[in-house]
Amino acid sequence: MKKLNSIRELHPCFGAKNNRGRMHLPVCPGCNIFCRFCERSINKDEDRPGVAAKVITPEAACEYVERALKFCPDITVVGIAGPGDTLATDNAIKTFKLIGEKFPALLKCMSTNGLLLKERLPDILDVGIDTLTVTVNAIDPYIEAQLNDGIIYHGKRIMGEAGAEILINNQLAGIQAAAETGMTIKVNTVLVNEINRFHIKDIAKAVSERGAAIYNIIPLIPQHKLRDLSVPGCIDIETVRHEAGKYIDVFRHCQHCRADAVGVPGKNNFSRQVYLGELQSR
Ligand code: SF4
Ligand code: SF4
């Protein structure tokens, strides 16, 4: 497991500058929670999280990494961030194992909603994940239930605040347990002005106390059941970043990438070439 200083030099989403690239492997189509703003999609046009040109198998992943390194030798990180959740199936863990054996120099970065983080931590450590991102949108079940309809937990569907409470407890316990192993953890929060705007500082404080190192606030893309809500503006985002910054280091350069992004964030994207075999860069 790499330490925060070397991660800050190598990972574009943990502070690295100088053209560091990352590649997302879309190996996880399904999810175990029901975020009310989530619209997963398979297409090659939309530039947002939850979208990939296709879903690939863990066994095919190494081939795509080889292809991506030809288009973008600056890639230092292989990440799995959807389109669904990385722990809802075994696909992500299997993929990281194969990638670790073939490309030991690449950082392994995983994003999860955290529902199963604590119970899958032994597997996560076993495959040597270097950086972990956990999305925490509220630490109050009443607020979380407005953002998320429910969860599927150990085969049971648990809706409303009851599900939200389990999710929040598991997220915070998972962050703490992972941080205690020395893992570098970033927390993402989707900012929804009408729902969690005045709650962001509480989330930042709680996750910092559990050992998270970096905080990333992502403005809502209004879609699915929250399609009628507003897009947070620059002033909203700056205000909550300032509030959160009292408790934790705030990351300000997130590009809200696709689940199959390939390249240097904000500079280039070779998803179509790598996953669809197209020739032109975007
Ligand atoms: Fe969608 Fe991610 Fe929420 Fe799952 S955790 S429903 S993939 S936004
Ligand atoms: Fe980095 Fe944000 Fe893109 Fe994730 S979505 S790879 S944090 S820039």
GROMACS .gro file of C-alpha atoms and ligand atoms in nm:
model
  298
    1MET     CA    1   0.000   0.000   0.000
    2LYS     CA    2   0.147   0.337  -0.100
    3LYS     CA    3   0.165   0.628   0.145
    4LEU     CA    4  -0.008   0.964   0.112
    5ASN     CA    5   0.301   1.154  -0.011
    6SER     CA    6   0.368   0.924  -0.303
    7ILE     CA    7  -0.005   0.905  -0.377
    8ARG     CA    8  -0.017   1.285  -0.392
    9GLU     CA    9   0.255   1.272  -0.657
   10LEU     CA   10   0.100   0.997  -0.866
   11HIS     CA   11  -0.279   1.024  -0.843
   12PRO     CA   12  -0.445   1.312  -1.032
   13CYS     CA   13  -0.744   1.302  -0.796
   14PHE     CA   14  -0.539   1.307  -0.477
   15GLY     CA   15  -0.341   1.619  -0.563
   16ALA     CA   16  -0.090   1.517  -0.832
   17LYS     CA   17  -0.016   1.778  -1.095
   18ASN     CA   18   0.210   1.729  -1.398
   19ASN     CA   19  -0.007   1.528  -1.633
   20ARG     CA   20  -0.081   1.222  -1.428
   21GLY     CA   21  -0.345   1.008  -1.592
   22ARG     CA   22  -0.598   0.753  -1.476
   23MET     CA   23  -0.800   0.480  -1.634
   24HIS     CA   24  -1.141   0.360  -1.517
   25LEU     CA   25  -1.233  -0.002  -1.582
   26PRO     CA   26  -1.614  -0.040  -1.619
   27VAL     CA   27  -1.643  -0.389  -1.469
   28CYS     CA   28  -1.926  -0.325  -1.220
   29PRO     CA   29  -2.270  -0.274  -1.377
   30GLY     CA   30  -2.498  -0.330  -1.075
   31CYS     CA   31  -2.557  -0.153  -0.746
   32ASN     CA   32  -2.686  -0.240  -0.400
   33ILE     CA   33  -2.839   0.098  -0.309
   34PHE     CA   34  -3.094   0.322  -0.481
   35CYS     CA   35  -2.964   0.679  -0.506
   36ARG     CA   36  -3.251   0.900  -0.619
   37PHE     CA   37  -3.025   1.096  -0.859
   38CYS     CA   38  -2.854   0.797  -1.019
   39GLU     CA   39  -2.904   0.723  -1.386
   40ARG     CA   40  -2.658   0.461  -1.503
   41SER     CA   41  -2.628   0.433  -1.876
   42ILE     CA   42  -2.430   0.259  -2.149
   43ASN     CA   43  -2.344   0.515  -2.414
   44LYS     CA   44  -2.042   0.681  -2.567
   45ASP     CA   45  -2.155   1.044  -2.553
   46GLU     CA   46  -2.242   1.162  -2.203
   47ASP     CA   47  -1.960   1.297  -1.989
   48ARG     CA   48  -2.065   1.212  -1.636
   49PRO     CA   49  -2.027   0.944  -1.367
   50GLY     CA   50  -2.239   0.632  -1.410
   51VAL     CA   51  -2.184   0.619  -1.787
   52ALA     CA   52  -1.963   0.380  -1.982
   53ALA     CA   53  -1.941   0.283  -2.347
   54LYS     CA   54  -1.964  -0.080  -2.242
   55VAL     CA   55  -1.920  -0.313  -1.948
   56ILE     CA   56  -1.613  -0.536  -1.961
   57THR     CA   57  -1.523  -0.856  -1.776
   58PRO     CA   58  -1.245  -0.880  -1.516
   59GLU     CA   59  -1.065  -1.123  -1.746
   60ALA     CA   60  -1.060  -0.868  -2.031
   61ALA     CA   61  -0.935  -0.580  -1.813
   62CYS     CA   62  -0.559  -0.632  -1.860
   63GLU     CA   63  -0.595  -0.612  -2.236
   64TYR     CA   64  -0.773  -0.276  -2.205
   65VAL     CA   65  -0.502  -0.145  -1.970
   66GLU     CA   66  -0.235  -0.240  -2.224
   67ARG     CA   67  -0.429  -0.059  -2.495
   68ALA     CA   68  -0.482   0.248  -2.274
   69LEU     CA   69  -0.110   0.276  -2.192
   70LYS     CA   70  -0.036   0.296  -2.566
   71PHE     CA   71  -0.271   0.595  -2.604
   72CYS     CA   72  -0.173   0.757  -2.275
   73PRO     CA   73   0.162   0.655  -2.120
   74ASP     CA   74   0.095   0.912  -1.843
   75ILE     CA   75  -0.151   0.674  -1.677
   76THR     CA   76  -0.038   0.604  -1.320
   77VAL     CA   77  -0.369   0.488  -1.176
   78VAL     CA   78  -0.618   0.216  -1.257
   79GLY     CA   79  -0.952   0.280  -1.092
   80ILE     CA   80  -1.290   0.116  -1.074
   81ALA     CA   81  -1.579   0.356  -1.026
   82GLY     CA   82  -1.890   0.203  -1.168
   83PRO     CA   83  -2.108   0.227  -1.356
   84GLY     CA   84  -2.251   0.056  -1.040
   85ASP     CA   85  -2.091  -0.023  -0.705
   86THR     CA   86  -1.756  -0.199  -0.680
   87LEU     CA   87  -1.859  -0.419  -0.390
   88ALA     CA   88  -2.205  -0.520  -0.512
   89THR     CA   89  -2.031  -0.809  -0.697
   90ASP     CA   90  -1.685  -0.966  -0.689
   91ASN     CA   91  -1.591  -0.819  -1.027
   92ALA     CA   92  -1.381  -0.531  -0.894
   93ILE     CA   93  -1.181  -0.741  -0.650
   94LYS     CA   94  -1.113  -1.002  -0.920
   95THR     CA   95  -1.007  -0.729  -1.162
   96PHE     CA   96  -0.769  -0.562  -0.916
   97LYS     CA   97  -0.606  -0.898  -0.846
   98LEU     CA   98  -0.537  -0.953  -1.216
   99ILE     CA   99  -0.419  -0.594  -1.269
  100GLY     CA  100  -0.190  -0.609  -0.963
  101GLU     CA  101  -0.019  -0.920  -1.097
  102LYS     CA  102   0.036  -0.779  -1.445
  103PHE     CA  103   0.091  -0.406  -1.372
  104PRO     CA  104   0.238  -0.381  -1.020
  105ALA     CA  105   0.355  -0.021  -1.070
  106LEU     CA  106   0.007   0.119  -1.130
  107LEU     CA  107  -0.186   0.253  -0.830
  108LYS     CA  108  -0.510   0.071  -0.764
  109CYS     CA  109  -0.800   0.304  -0.683
  110MET     CA  110  -1.148   0.192  -0.583
  111SER     CA  111  -1.472   0.387  -0.535
  112THR     CA  112  -1.764   0.251  -0.335
  113ASN     CA  113  -2.085   0.360  -0.169
  114GLY     CA  114  -1.944   0.198   0.146
  115LEU     CA  115  -2.238  -0.029   0.229
  116LEU     CA  116  -2.013  -0.337   0.230
  117LEU     CA  117  -1.681  -0.163   0.294
  118LYS     CA  118  -1.610  -0.296   0.640
  119GLU     CA  119  -1.706  -0.656   0.570
  120ARG     CA  120  -1.510  -0.665   0.242
  121LEU     CA  121  -1.205  -0.488   0.387
  122PRO     CA  122  -0.999  -0.811   0.410
  123ASP     CA  123  -1.046  -0.865   0.034
  124ILE     CA  124  -0.964  -0.500  -0.038
  125LEU     CA  125  -0.641  -0.528   0.161
  126ASP     CA  126  -0.561  -0.861   0.006
  127VAL     CA  127  -0.558  -0.718  -0.349
  128GLY     CA  128  -0.360  -0.414  -0.234
  129ILE     CA  129  -0.591  -0.119  -0.305
  130ASP     CA  130  -0.387   0.203  -0.268
  131THR     CA  131  -0.662   0.465  -0.262
  132LEU     CA  132  -1.024   0.438  -0.169
  133THR     CA  133  -1.310   0.677  -0.241
  134VAL     CA  134  -1.630   0.643  -0.040
  135THR     CA  135  -1.937   0.844  -0.134
  136VAL     CA  136  -2.116   0.974   0.175
  137ASN     CA  137  -2.407   1.205   0.101
  138ALA     CA  138  -2.541   1.246   0.456
  139ILE     CA  139  -2.475   1.130   0.810
  140ASP     CA  140  -2.836   1.185   0.919
  141PRO     CA  141  -3.079   0.907   0.810
  142TYR     CA  142  -3.360   1.162   0.761
  143ILE     CA  143  -3.148   1.353   0.507
  144GLU     CA  144  -3.001   1.038   0.349
  145ALA     CA  145  -3.350   0.897   0.291
  146GLN     CA  146  -3.428   1.199   0.072
  147LEU     CA  147  -3.124   1.120  -0.142
  148ASN     CA  148  -3.150   0.745  -0.147
  149ASP     CA  149  -3.465   0.526  -0.151
  150GLY     CA  150  -3.310   0.223   0.018
  151ILE     CA  151  -3.054  -0.056   0.014
  152ILE     CA  152  -3.022  -0.425  -0.060
  153TYR     CA  153  -2.832  -0.568   0.232
  154HIS     CA  154  -2.753  -0.937   0.272
  155GLY     CA  155  -3.035  -1.022   0.035
  156LYS     CA  156  -3.297  -0.797   0.200
  157ARG     CA  157  -3.443  -0.478   0.059
  158ILE     CA  158  -3.455  -0.217   0.338
  159MET     CA  159  -3.617   0.111   0.242
  160GLY     CA  160  -3.636   0.465   0.380
  161GLU     CA  161  -3.465   0.579   0.698
  162ALA     CA  162  -3.407   0.222   0.819
  163GLY     CA  163  -3.193   0.152   0.514
  164ALA     CA  164  -3.029   0.493   0.536
  165GLU     CA  165  -2.925   0.430   0.894
  166ILE     CA  166  -2.754   0.101   0.806
  167LEU     CA  167  -2.583   0.265   0.509
  168ILE     CA  168  -2.449   0.556   0.714
  169ASN     CA  169  -2.331   0.335   1.001
  170ASN     CA  170  -2.155   0.104   0.757
  171GLN     CA  171  -1.996   0.391   0.565
  172LEU     CA  172  -1.851   0.552   0.878
  173ALA     CA  173  -1.739   0.221   1.031
  174GLY     CA  174  -1.586   0.120   0.697
  175ILE     CA  175  -1.396   0.447   0.660
  176GLN     CA  176  -1.261   0.416   1.013
  177ALA     CA  177  -1.156   0.053   0.969
  178ALA     CA  178  -0.990   0.123   0.633
  179ALA     CA  179  -0.813   0.434   0.766
  180GLU     CA  180  -0.678   0.233   1.060
  181THR     CA  181  -0.500   0.005   0.811
  182GLY     CA  182  -0.315   0.309   0.669
  183MET     CA  183  -0.519   0.334   0.349
  184THR     CA  184  -0.562   0.680   0.192
  185ILE     CA  185  -0.931   0.766   0.178
  186LYS     CA  186  -1.116   1.033  -0.016
  187VAL     CA  187  -1.482   1.100   0.054
  188ASN     CA  188  -1.715   1.225  -0.219
  189THR     CA  189  -2.041   1.401  -0.143
  190VAL     CA  190  -2.303   1.492  -0.400
  191LEU     CA  191  -2.419   1.843  -0.314
  192VAL     CA  192  -2.796   1.884  -0.345
  193ASN     CA  193  -2.891   2.238  -0.248
  194GLU     CA  194  -3.247   2.149  -0.151
  195ILE     CA  195  -3.144   1.850   0.065
  196ASN     CA  196  -2.789   1.845   0.210
  197ARG     CA  197  -2.656   2.199   0.151
  198PHE     CA  198  -2.643   2.284   0.523
  199HIS     CA  199  -2.526   1.937   0.621
  200ILE     CA  200  -2.197   1.930   0.429
  201LYS     CA  201  -1.985   2.059   0.716
  202ASP     CA  202  -2.125   1.785   0.943
  203ILE     CA  203  -2.032   1.519   0.688
  204ALA     CA  204  -1.682   1.667   0.646
  205LYS     CA  205  -1.628   1.669   1.022
  206ALA     CA  206  -1.758   1.313   1.071
  207VAL     CA  207  -1.551   1.157   0.793
  208SER     CA  208  -1.239   1.347   0.897
  209GLU     CA  209  -1.281   1.216   1.251
  210ARG     CA  210  -1.301   0.862   1.107
  211GLY     CA  211  -0.968   0.911   0.924
  212ALA     CA  212  -1.058   1.026   0.571
  213ALA     CA  213  -0.782   1.246   0.422
  214ILE     CA  214  -0.950   1.430   0.133
  215TYR     CA  215  -1.301   1.558   0.063
  216ASN     CA  216  -1.456   1.613  -0.278
  217ILE     CA  217  -1.789   1.791  -0.323
  218ILE     CA  218  -1.968   1.705  -0.648
  219PRO     CA  219  -2.257   1.927  -0.759
  220LEU     CA  220  -2.580   1.742  -0.839
  221ILE     CA  221  -2.652   1.659  -1.201
  222PRO     CA  222  -3.034   1.675  -1.177
  223GLN     CA  223  -3.167   1.349  -1.318
  224HIS     CA  224  -3.385   1.047  -1.235
  225LYS     CA  225  -3.602   1.123  -0.927
  226LEU     CA  226  -3.416   1.447  -0.849
  227ARG     CA  227  -3.439   1.582  -1.204
  228ASP     CA  228  -3.646   1.884  -1.093
  229LEU     CA  229  -3.394   2.007  -0.836
  230SER     CA  230  -3.141   2.282  -0.901
  231VAL     CA  231  -2.782   2.262  -1.022
  232PRO     CA  232  -2.562   2.405  -0.745
  233GLY     CA  233  -2.388   2.721  -0.861
  234CYS     CA  234  -2.027   2.832  -0.810
  235ILE     CA  235  -2.115   3.031  -0.498
  236ASP     CA  236  -2.290   2.731  -0.341
  237ILE     CA  237  -1.994   2.507  -0.415
  238GLU     CA  238  -1.735   2.756  -0.291
  239THR     CA  239  -1.933   2.816   0.028
  240VAL     CA  240  -1.962   2.449   0.119
  241ARG     CA  241  -1.599   2.386   0.025
  242HIS     CA  242  -1.500   2.663   0.264
  243GLU     CA  243  -1.717   2.515   0.540
  244ALA     CA  244  -1.582   2.164   0.484
  245GLY     CA  245  -1.225   2.295   0.463
  246LYS     CA  246  -1.233   2.372   0.833
  247TYR     CA  247  -1.226   1.998   0.899
  248ILE     CA  248  -1.057   1.828   0.604
  249ASP     CA  249  -0.844   1.889   0.295
  250VAL     CA  250  -1.078   1.974   0.007
  251PHE     CA  251  -1.013   1.853  -0.351
  252ARG     CA  252  -1.122   2.113  -0.605
  253HIS     CA  253  -1.044   1.970  -0.946
  254CYS     CA  254  -1.283   1.681  -0.991
  255GLN     CA  255  -1.395   1.646  -1.352
  256HIS     CA  256  -1.692   1.417  -1.278
  257CYS     CA  257  -1.555   1.152  -1.505
  258ARG     CA  258  -1.726   0.871  -1.687
  259ALA     CA  259  -1.697   0.518  -1.550
  260ASP     CA  260  -1.470   0.437  -1.845
  261ALA     CA  261  -1.256   0.755  -1.846
  262VAL     CA  262  -0.904   0.712  -1.985
  263GLY     CA  263  -0.642   0.986  -1.981
  264VAL     CA  264  -0.540   1.297  -1.790
  265PRO     CA  265  -0.850   1.443  -1.614
  266GLY     CA  266  -0.956   1.769  -1.776
  267LYS     CA  267  -0.705   1.730  -2.058
  268ASN     CA  268  -0.787   1.431  -2.274
  269ASN     CA  269  -1.010   1.125  -2.285
  270PHE     CA  270  -0.934   0.813  -2.485
  271SER     CA  271  -1.239   0.609  -2.375
  272ARG     CA  272  -1.368   0.561  -2.726
  273GLN     CA  273  -1.034   0.454  -2.867
  274VAL     CA  274  -0.966   0.212  -2.585
  275TYR     CA  275  -1.311   0.063  -2.534
  276LEU     CA  276  -1.469   0.100  -2.878
  277GLY     CA  277  -1.165   0.095  -3.104
  278GLU     CA  278  -1.246   0.438  -3.252
  279LEU     CA  279  -0.958   0.629  -3.407
  280GLN     CA  280  -1.030   0.994  -3.328
  281SER     CA  281  -0.947   1.154  -2.990
  282ARG     CA  282  -1.227   1.355  -2.819
  283SF4    FE1  283  -2.578   0.494  -0.853
  283SF4    FE2  284  -2.344   0.502  -0.726
  283SF4    FE3  285  -2.572   0.546  -0.594
  283SF4    FE4  286  -2.516   0.302  -0.681
  283SF4     S1  287  -2.402   0.418  -0.528
  283SF4     S2  288  -2.714   0.405  -0.697
  283SF4     S3  289  -2.412   0.346  -0.874
  283SF4     S4  290  -2.483   0.675  -0.756
  284SF4    FE1  291  -1.080   1.200  -1.033
  284SF4    FE2  292  -1.318   1.316  -1.007
  284SF4    FE3  293  -1.256   1.185  -1.228
  284SF4    FE4  294  -1.291   1.049  -1.003
  284SF4     S1  295  -1.445   1.161  -1.112
  284SF4     S2  296  -1.129   1.018  -1.158
  284SF4     S3  297  -1.213   1.198  -0.853
  284SF4     S4  298  -1.153   1.369  -1.153
   0.00000   0.00000   0.00000
